[in-house]
Short mmCIF file of C-alpha atoms in Angstrom, two decimals:
data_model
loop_
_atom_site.label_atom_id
_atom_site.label_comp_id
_atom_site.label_asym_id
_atom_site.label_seq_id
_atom_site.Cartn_x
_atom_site.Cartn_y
_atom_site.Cartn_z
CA UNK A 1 44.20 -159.51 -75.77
CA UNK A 2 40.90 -160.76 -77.92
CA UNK A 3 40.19 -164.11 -79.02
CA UNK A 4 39.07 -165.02 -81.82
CA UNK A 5 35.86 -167.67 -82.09
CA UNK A 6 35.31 -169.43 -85.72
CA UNK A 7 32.18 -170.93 -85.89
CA UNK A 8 32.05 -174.21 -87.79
CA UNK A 9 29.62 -175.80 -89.61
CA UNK A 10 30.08 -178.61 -89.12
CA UNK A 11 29.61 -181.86 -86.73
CA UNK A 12 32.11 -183.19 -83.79
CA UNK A 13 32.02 -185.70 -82.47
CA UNK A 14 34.26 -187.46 -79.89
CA UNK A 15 34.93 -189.88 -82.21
CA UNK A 16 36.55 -187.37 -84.65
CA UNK A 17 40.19 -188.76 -84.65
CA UNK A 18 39.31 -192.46 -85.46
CA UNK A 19 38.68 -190.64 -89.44
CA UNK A 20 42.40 -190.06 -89.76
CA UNK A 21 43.20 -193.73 -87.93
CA UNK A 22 40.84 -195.23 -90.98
CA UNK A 23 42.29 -193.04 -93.75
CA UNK A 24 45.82 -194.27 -92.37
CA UNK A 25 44.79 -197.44 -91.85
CA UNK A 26 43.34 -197.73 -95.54
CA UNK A 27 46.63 -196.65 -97.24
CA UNK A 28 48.62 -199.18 -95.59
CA UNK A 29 46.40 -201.75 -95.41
CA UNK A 30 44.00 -202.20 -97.88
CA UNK A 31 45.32 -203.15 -100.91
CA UNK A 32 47.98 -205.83 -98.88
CA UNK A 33 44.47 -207.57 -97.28
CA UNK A 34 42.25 -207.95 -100.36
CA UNK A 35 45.55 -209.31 -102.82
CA UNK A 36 46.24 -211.56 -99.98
CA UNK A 37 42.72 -212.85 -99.26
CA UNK A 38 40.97 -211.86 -102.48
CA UNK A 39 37.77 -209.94 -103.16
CA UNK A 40 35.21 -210.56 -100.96
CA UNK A 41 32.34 -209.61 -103.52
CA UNK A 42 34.20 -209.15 -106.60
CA UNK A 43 31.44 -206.82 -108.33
CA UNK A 44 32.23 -204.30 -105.59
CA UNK A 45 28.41 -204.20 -104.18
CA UNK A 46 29.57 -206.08 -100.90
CA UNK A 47 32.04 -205.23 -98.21
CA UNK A 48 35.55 -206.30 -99.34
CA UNK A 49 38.06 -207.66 -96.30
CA UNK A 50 39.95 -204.92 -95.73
CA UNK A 51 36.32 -202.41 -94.73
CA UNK A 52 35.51 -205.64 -92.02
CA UNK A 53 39.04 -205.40 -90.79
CA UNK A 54 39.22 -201.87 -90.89
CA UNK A 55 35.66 -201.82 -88.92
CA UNK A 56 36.72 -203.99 -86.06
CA UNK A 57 39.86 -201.72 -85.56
CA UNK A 58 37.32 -198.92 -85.45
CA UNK A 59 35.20 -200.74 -82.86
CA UNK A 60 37.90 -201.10 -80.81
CA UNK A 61 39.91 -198.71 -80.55
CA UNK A 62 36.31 -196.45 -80.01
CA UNK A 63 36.05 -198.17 -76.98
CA UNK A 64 33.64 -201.21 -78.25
CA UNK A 65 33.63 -204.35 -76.60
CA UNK A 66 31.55 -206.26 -79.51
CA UNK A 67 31.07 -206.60 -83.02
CA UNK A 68 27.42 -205.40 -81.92
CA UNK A 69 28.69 -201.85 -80.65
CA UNK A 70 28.80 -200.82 -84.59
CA UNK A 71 25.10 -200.87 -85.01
CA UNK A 72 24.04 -200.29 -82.06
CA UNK A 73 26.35 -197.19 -80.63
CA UNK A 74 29.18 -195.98 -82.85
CA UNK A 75 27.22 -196.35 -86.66
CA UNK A 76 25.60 -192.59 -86.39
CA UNK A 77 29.60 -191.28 -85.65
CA UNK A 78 31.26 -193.38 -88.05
CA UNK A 79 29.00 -192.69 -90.87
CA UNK A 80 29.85 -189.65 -91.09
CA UNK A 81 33.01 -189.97 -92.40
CA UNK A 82 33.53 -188.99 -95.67
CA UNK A 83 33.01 -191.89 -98.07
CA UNK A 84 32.21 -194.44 -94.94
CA UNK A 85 31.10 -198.00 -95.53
CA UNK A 86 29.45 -199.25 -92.17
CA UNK A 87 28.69 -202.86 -92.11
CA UNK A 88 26.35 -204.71 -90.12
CA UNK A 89 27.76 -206.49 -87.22
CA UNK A 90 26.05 -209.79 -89.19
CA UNK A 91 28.53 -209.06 -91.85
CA UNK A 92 30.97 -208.22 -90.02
CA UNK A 93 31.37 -211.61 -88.24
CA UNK A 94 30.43 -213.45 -91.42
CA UNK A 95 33.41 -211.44 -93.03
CA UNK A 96 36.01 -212.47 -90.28
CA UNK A 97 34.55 -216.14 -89.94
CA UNK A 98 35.75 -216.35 -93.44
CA UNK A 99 38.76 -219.39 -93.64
CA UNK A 100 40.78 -219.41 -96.92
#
């Protein structure tokens, strides 16, 4: 019995599966959080509500226990992602101090 080995090209990282949680995540979410709140920065430059809210979930569910872990641990796996948008923490708590 042989094995066979494929040799990728590309990066893992342990944090692979939180890229199909964010791309799920963004379908169903999205669109429902910035008609409901609005735009955030309606010329598109800034982060809208739904990339903070999708953010935190990705914190958390990477094992983060603040708003801080973004920058300072999970930012270099997250960014990664194809077509990622990684706030600051600052932003990130400005986003979600945000009261309509």
């Amino acid at each position: 019995m042989k094995t066979k080995v494929a040799i990728k090209n590309q990066n893992i990282t342990a944090f692979g599966g939180i890229f199909q949680v964010e791309e799920l995540f963004n379908r169903l979410f999205s669109k429902l959080i910035d008609t409901s709140l609005g735009l955030r920065s309606p010329s598109g430059i800034g982060y809208q509500f739904s990339e903070v809210f999708c953010n935190v979930n990705s914190i958390y569910l990477c094992g983060g226990d603040h708003i801080e872990d973004i920058t300072t641990i999970l930012n270099k796996y997250l960014s990664t992602a194809p077509g990622a948008r990684i706030p600051s923490s600052d932003t990130i708590a400005r986003g979600l101090s945000y009261v309509p």
